[in-house]
mmCIF file of C-alpha atoms and ligand atoms in Angstrom:
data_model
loop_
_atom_site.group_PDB
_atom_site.id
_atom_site.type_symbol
_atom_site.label_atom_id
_atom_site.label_comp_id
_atom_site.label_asym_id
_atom_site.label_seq_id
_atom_site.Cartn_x
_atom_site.Cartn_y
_atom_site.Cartn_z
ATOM 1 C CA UNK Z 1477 0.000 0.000 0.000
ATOM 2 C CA UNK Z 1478 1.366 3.185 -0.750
ATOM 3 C CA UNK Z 1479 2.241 5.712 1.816
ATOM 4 C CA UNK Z 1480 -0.175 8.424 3.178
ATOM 5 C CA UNK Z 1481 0.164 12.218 2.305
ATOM 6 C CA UNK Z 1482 0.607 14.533 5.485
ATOM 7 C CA UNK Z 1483 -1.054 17.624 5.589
ATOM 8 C CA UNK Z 1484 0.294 19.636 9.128
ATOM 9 C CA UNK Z 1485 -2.108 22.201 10.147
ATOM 10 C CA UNK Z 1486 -0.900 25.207 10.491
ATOM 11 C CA UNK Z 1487 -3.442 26.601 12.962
ATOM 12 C CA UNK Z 1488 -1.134 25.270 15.764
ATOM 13 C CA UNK Z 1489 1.773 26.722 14.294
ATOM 14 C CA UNK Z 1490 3.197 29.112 16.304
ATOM 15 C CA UNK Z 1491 1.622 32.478 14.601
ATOM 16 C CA UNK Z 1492 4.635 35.047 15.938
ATOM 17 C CA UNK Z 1493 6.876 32.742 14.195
ATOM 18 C CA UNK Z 1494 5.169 31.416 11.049
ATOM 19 C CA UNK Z 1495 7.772 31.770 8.409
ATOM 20 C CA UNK Z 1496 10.061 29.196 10.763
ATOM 21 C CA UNK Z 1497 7.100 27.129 10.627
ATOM 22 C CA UNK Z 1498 6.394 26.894 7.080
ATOM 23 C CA UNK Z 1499 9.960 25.674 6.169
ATOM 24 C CA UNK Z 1500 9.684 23.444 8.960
ATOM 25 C CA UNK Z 1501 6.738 21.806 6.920
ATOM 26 C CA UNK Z 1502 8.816 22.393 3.468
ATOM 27 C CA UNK Z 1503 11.564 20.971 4.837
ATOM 28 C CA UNK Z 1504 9.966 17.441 6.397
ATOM 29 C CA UNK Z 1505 8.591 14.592 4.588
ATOM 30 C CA UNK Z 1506 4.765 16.552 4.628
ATOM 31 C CA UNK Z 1507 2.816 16.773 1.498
ATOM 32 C CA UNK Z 1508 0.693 19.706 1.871
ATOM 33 C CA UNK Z 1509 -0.162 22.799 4.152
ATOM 34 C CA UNK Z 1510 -3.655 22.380 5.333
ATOM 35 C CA UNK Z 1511 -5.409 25.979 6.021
ATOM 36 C CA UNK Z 1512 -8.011 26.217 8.140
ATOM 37 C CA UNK Z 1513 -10.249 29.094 7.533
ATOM 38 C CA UNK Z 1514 -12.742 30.305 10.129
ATOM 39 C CA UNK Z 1515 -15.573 32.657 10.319
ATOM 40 C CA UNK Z 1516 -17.076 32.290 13.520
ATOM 41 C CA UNK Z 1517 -20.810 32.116 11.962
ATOM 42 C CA UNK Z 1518 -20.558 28.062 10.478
ATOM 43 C CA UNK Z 1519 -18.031 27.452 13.716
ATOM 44 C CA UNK Z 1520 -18.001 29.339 16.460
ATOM 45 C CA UNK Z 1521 -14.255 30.443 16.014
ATOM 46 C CA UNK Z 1522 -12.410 32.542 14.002
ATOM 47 C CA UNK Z 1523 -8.767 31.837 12.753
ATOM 48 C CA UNK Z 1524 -7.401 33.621 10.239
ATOM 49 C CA UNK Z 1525 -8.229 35.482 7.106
ATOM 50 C CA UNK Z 1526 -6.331 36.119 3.366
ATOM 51 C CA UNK Z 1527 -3.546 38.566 4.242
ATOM 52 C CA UNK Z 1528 -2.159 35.231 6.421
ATOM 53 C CA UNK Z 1529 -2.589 33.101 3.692
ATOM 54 C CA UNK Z 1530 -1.038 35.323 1.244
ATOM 55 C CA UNK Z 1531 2.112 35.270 3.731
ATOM 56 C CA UNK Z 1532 1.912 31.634 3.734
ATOM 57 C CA UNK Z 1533 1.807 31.532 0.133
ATOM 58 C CA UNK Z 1534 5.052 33.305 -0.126
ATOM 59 C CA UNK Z 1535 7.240 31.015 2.148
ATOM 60 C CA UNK Z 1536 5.135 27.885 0.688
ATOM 61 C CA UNK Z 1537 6.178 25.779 -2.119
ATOM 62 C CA UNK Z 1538 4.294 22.525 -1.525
ATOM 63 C CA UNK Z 1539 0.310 23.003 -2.303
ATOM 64 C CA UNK Z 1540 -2.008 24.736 0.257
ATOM 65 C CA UNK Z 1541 -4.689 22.834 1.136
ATOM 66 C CA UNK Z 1542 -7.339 25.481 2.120
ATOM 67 C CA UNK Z 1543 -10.476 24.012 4.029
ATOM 68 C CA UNK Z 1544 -13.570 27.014 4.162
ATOM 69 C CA UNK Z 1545 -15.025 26.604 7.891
ATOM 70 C CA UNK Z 1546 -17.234 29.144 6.061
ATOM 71 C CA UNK Z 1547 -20.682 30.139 5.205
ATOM 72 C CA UNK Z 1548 -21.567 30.466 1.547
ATOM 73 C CA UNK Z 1549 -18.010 30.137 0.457
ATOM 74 C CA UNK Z 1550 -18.880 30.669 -3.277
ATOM 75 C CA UNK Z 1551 -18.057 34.600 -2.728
ATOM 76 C CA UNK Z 1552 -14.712 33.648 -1.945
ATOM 77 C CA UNK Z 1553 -13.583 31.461 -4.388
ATOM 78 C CA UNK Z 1554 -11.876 33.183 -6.746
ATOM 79 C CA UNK Z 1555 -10.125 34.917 -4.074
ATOM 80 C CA UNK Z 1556 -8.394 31.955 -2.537
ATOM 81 C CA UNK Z 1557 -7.666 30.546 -6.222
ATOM 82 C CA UNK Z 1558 -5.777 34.176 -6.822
ATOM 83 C CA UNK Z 1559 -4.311 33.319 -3.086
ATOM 84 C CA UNK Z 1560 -2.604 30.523 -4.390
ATOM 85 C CA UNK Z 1561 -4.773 27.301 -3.029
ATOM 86 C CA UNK Z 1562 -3.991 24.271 -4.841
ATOM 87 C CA UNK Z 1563 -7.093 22.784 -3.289
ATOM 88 C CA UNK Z 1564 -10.122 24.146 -2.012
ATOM 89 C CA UNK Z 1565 -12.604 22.730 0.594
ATOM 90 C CA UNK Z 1566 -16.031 23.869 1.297
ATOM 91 C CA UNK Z 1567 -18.370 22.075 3.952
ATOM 92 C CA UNK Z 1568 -21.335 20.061 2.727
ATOM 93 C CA UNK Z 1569 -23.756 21.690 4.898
ATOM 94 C CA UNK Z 1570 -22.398 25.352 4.097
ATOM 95 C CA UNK Z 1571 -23.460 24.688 0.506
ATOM 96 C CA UNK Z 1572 -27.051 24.987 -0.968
ATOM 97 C CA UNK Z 1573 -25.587 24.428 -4.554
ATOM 98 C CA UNK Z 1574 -22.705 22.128 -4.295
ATOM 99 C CA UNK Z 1575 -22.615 20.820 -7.516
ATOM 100 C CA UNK Z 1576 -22.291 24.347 -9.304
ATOM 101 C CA UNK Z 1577 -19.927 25.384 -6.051
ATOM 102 C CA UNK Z 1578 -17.643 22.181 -6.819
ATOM 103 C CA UNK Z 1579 -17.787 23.298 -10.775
ATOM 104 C CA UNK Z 1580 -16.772 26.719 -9.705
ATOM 105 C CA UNK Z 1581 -13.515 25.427 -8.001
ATOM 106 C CA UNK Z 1582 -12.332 23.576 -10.634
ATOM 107 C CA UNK Z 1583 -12.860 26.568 -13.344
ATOM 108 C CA UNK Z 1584 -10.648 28.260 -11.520
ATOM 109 C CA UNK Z 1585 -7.967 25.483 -11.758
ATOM 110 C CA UNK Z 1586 -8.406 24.241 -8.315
ATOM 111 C CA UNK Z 1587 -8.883 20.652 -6.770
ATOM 112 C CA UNK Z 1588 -12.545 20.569 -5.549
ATOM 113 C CA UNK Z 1589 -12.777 19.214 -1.910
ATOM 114 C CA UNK Z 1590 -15.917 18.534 0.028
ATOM 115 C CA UNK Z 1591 -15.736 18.369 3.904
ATOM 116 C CA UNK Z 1592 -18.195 16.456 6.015
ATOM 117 C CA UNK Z 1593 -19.265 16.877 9.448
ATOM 118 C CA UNK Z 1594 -19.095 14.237 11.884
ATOM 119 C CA UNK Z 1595 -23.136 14.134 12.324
ATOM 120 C CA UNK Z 1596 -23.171 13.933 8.146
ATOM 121 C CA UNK Z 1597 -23.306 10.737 6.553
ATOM 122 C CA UNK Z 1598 -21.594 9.927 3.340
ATOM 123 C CA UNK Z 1599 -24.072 8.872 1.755
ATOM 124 C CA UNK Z 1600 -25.446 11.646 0.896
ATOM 125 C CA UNK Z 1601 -22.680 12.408 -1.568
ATOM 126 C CA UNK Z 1602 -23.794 9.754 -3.938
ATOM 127 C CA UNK Z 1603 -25.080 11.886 -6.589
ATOM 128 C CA UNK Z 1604 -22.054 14.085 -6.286
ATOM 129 C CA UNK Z 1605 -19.379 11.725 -5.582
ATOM 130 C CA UNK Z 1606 -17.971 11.752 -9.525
ATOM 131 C CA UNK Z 1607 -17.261 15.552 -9.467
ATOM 132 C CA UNK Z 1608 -15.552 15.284 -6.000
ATOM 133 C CA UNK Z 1609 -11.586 15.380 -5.948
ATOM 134 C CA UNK Z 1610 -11.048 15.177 -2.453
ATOM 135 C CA UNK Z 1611 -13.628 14.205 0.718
ATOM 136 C CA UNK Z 1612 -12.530 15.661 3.769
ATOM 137 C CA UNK Z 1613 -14.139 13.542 6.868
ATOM 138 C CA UNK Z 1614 -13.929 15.910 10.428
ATOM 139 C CA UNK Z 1615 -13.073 13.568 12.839
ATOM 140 C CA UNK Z 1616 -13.735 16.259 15.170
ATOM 141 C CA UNK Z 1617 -16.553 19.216 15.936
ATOM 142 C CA UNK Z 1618 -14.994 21.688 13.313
ATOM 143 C CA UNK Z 1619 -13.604 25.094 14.772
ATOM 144 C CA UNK Z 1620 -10.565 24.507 17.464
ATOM 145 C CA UNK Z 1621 -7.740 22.231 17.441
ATOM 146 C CA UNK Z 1622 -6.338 19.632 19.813
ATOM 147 C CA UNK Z 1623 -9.673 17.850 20.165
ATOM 148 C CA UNK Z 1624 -10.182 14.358 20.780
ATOM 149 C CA UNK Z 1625 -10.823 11.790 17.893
ATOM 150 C CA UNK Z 1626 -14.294 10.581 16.938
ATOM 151 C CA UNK Z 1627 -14.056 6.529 16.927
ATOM 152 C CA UNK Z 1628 -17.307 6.713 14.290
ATOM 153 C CA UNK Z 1629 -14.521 8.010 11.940
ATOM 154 C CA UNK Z 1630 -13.322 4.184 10.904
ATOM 155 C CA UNK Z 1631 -16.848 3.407 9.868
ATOM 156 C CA UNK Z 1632 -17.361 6.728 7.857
ATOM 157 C CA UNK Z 1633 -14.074 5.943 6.001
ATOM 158 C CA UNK Z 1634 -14.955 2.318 5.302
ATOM 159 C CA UNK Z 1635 -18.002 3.211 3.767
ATOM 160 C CA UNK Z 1636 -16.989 6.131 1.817
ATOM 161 C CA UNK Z 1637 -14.314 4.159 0.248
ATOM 162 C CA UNK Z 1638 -16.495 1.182 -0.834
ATOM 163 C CA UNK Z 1639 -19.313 4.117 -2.503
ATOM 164 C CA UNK Z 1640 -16.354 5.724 -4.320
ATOM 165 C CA UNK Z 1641 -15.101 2.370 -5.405
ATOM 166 C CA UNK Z 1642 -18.841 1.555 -6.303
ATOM 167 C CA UNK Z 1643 -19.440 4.718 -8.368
ATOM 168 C CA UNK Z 1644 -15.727 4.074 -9.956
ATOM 169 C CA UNK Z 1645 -14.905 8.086 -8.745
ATOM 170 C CA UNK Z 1646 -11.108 9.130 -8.555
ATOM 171 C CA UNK Z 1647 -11.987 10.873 -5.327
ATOM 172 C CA UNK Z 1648 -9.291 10.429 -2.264
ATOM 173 C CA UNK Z 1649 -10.458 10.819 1.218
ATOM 174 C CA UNK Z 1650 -8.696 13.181 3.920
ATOM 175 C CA UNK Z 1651 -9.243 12.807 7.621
ATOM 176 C CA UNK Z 1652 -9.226 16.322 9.639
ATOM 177 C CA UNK Z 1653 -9.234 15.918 13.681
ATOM 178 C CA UNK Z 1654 -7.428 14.399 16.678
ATOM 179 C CA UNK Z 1655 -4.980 12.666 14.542
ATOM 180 C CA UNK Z 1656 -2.329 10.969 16.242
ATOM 181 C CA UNK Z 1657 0.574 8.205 15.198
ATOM 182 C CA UNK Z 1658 -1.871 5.890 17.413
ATOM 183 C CA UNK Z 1659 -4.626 6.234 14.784
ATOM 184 C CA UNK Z 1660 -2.423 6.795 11.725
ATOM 185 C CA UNK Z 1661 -2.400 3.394 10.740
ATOM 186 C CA UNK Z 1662 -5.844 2.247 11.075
ATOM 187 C CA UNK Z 1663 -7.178 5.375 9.217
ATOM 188 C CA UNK Z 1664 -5.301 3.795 6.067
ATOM 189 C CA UNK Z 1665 -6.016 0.627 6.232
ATOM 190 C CA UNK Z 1666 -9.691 1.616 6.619
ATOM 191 C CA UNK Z 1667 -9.317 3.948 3.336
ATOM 192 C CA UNK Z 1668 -7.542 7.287 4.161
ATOM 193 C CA UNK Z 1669 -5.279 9.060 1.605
ATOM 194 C CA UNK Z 1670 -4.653 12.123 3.718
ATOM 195 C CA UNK Z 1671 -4.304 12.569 7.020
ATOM 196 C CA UNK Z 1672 -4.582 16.355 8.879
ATOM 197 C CA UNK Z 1673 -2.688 16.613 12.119
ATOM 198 C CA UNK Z 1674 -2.128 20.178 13.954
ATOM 199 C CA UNK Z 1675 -1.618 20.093 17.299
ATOM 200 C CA UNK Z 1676 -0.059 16.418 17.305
ATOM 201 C CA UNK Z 1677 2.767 17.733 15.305
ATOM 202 C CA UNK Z 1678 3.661 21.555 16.194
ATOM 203 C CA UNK Z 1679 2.919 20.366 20.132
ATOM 204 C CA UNK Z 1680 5.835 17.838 20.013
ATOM 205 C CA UNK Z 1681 9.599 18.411 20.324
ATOM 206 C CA UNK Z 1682 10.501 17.523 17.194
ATOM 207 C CA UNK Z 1683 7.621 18.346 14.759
ATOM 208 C CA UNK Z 1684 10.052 17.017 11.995
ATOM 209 C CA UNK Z 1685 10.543 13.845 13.012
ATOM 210 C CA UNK Z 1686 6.684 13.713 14.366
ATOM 211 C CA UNK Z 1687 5.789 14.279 10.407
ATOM 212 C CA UNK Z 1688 8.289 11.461 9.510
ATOM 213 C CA UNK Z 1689 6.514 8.804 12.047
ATOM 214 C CA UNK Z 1690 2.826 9.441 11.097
ATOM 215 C CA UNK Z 1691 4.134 9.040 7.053
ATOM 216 C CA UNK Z 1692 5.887 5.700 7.881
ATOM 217 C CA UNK Z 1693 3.142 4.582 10.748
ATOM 218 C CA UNK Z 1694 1.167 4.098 7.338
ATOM 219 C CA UNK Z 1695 4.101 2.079 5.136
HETATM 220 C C1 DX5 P 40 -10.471 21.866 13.052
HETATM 221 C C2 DX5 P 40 -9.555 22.011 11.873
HETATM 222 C C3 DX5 P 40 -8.375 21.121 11.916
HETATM 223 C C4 DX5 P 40 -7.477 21.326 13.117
HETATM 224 C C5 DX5 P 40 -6.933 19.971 13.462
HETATM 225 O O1 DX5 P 40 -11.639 22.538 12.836
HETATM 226 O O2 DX5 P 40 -10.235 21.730 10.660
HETATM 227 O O3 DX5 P 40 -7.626 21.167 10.704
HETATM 228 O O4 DX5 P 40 -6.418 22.212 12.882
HETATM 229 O O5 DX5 P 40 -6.239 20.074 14.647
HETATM 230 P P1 DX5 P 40 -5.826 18.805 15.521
HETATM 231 O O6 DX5 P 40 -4.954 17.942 14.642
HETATM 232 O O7 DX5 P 40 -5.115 19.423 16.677
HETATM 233 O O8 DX5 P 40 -7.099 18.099 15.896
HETATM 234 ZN ZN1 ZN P 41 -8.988 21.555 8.748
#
């Protein structure tokens, strides 16, 4: 089985020293910088906003992964594509239109991501499944870090796997909360491509080598 991409989160980084923090992540064995942006209406916290992500952008040369904790992200769209996300992530229940928010994405030469929340069964992306490039399970309550895993998660995964196998979709499946080198391996064997981890990896000593164990925890 091939190994599983690493996406650090960099709303544990440490935010007075960011720039050390991004070439931390460029210079480990992580795939992608995953963005979470908050705007205290669809989760009842706010993060941070574009002139951050811009800065991140500049010190960044692997692909930002930018999940929208947002309502109605469609207004911001274009402005995250210009931003330089390489893959952008709306929720499922933020989105009356999906299908014309995931076409959106794409036309603007993005990777289309849809994020589910823990109460939100997958099934419920089987019409949509085929225009989906990446599902983003929260194995937490989305809004803070360093919250404990959801042990539902496995079963979510399992099943989402088999309906994107059934439907014969291209769509990989990225798992967002309480991730830990404890869980690491049984995410991928239950289906996980990607696997989020904030405060797991900028709360250790050696953040580096944290990255390097949840990568090989999946070999
Ligand atoms: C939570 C965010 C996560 C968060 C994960 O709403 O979507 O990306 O940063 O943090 P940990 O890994 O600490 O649970
Ligand atoms: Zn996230």
């Amino acid at each position: 089985m091939s190994k599983i991409k690493i996406a650090p989160s960099l709303l544990a980084a440490d935010f007075g020293n960011l720039q050390r923090d991004i070439e931390m992540v460029e210079n480990s064995t992580a795939d992608w910088h995953h963005i979470d942006v908050m705007d205290g209406v669809f989760v009842p916290n706010i993060s941070y906003g574009m002139p951050v992500v811009k800065t991140i952008n500049t010190h960044a040369k692997k692909p930002l992964d930018v999940h929208l904790m947002i309502v109605d992200p469609d207004r911001y769209i274009k402005t995250f594509a210009d931003l330089g996300a390489a893959n952008l992530t709306v929720h499922y229940e933020a989105c009356t239109h999906l299908h014309r928010t995931l076409q959106a994405i794409k036309a603007e030469g993005m990777k289309a991501g849809v994020a589910l929340n823990p109460h939100t069964n997958i099934n419920l992306l089987e019409d949509i499944i085929n225009d989906i490039d990446i599902v983003l399970i929260m194995s937490v309550n989305p809004g803070f870090g360093g919250q404990s895993f959801i042990e539902n998660t496995y079963t979510k995964v399992k099943a989402l796997k088999a309906l994107i196998q059934k439907k014969g979709a291209n769509t990989i499946i990225e798992i967002d909360g309480g991730v830990t080198a404890s869980n690491a391996k049984a995410l991928h064997d239950a289906g996980a491509d990607v696997l989020v981890a904030g405060s797991f990896v900028f709360n250790s000593e050696n953040p580096t080598q944290t990255i390097k164990e949840l990568k090989e925890a999946t070999a």
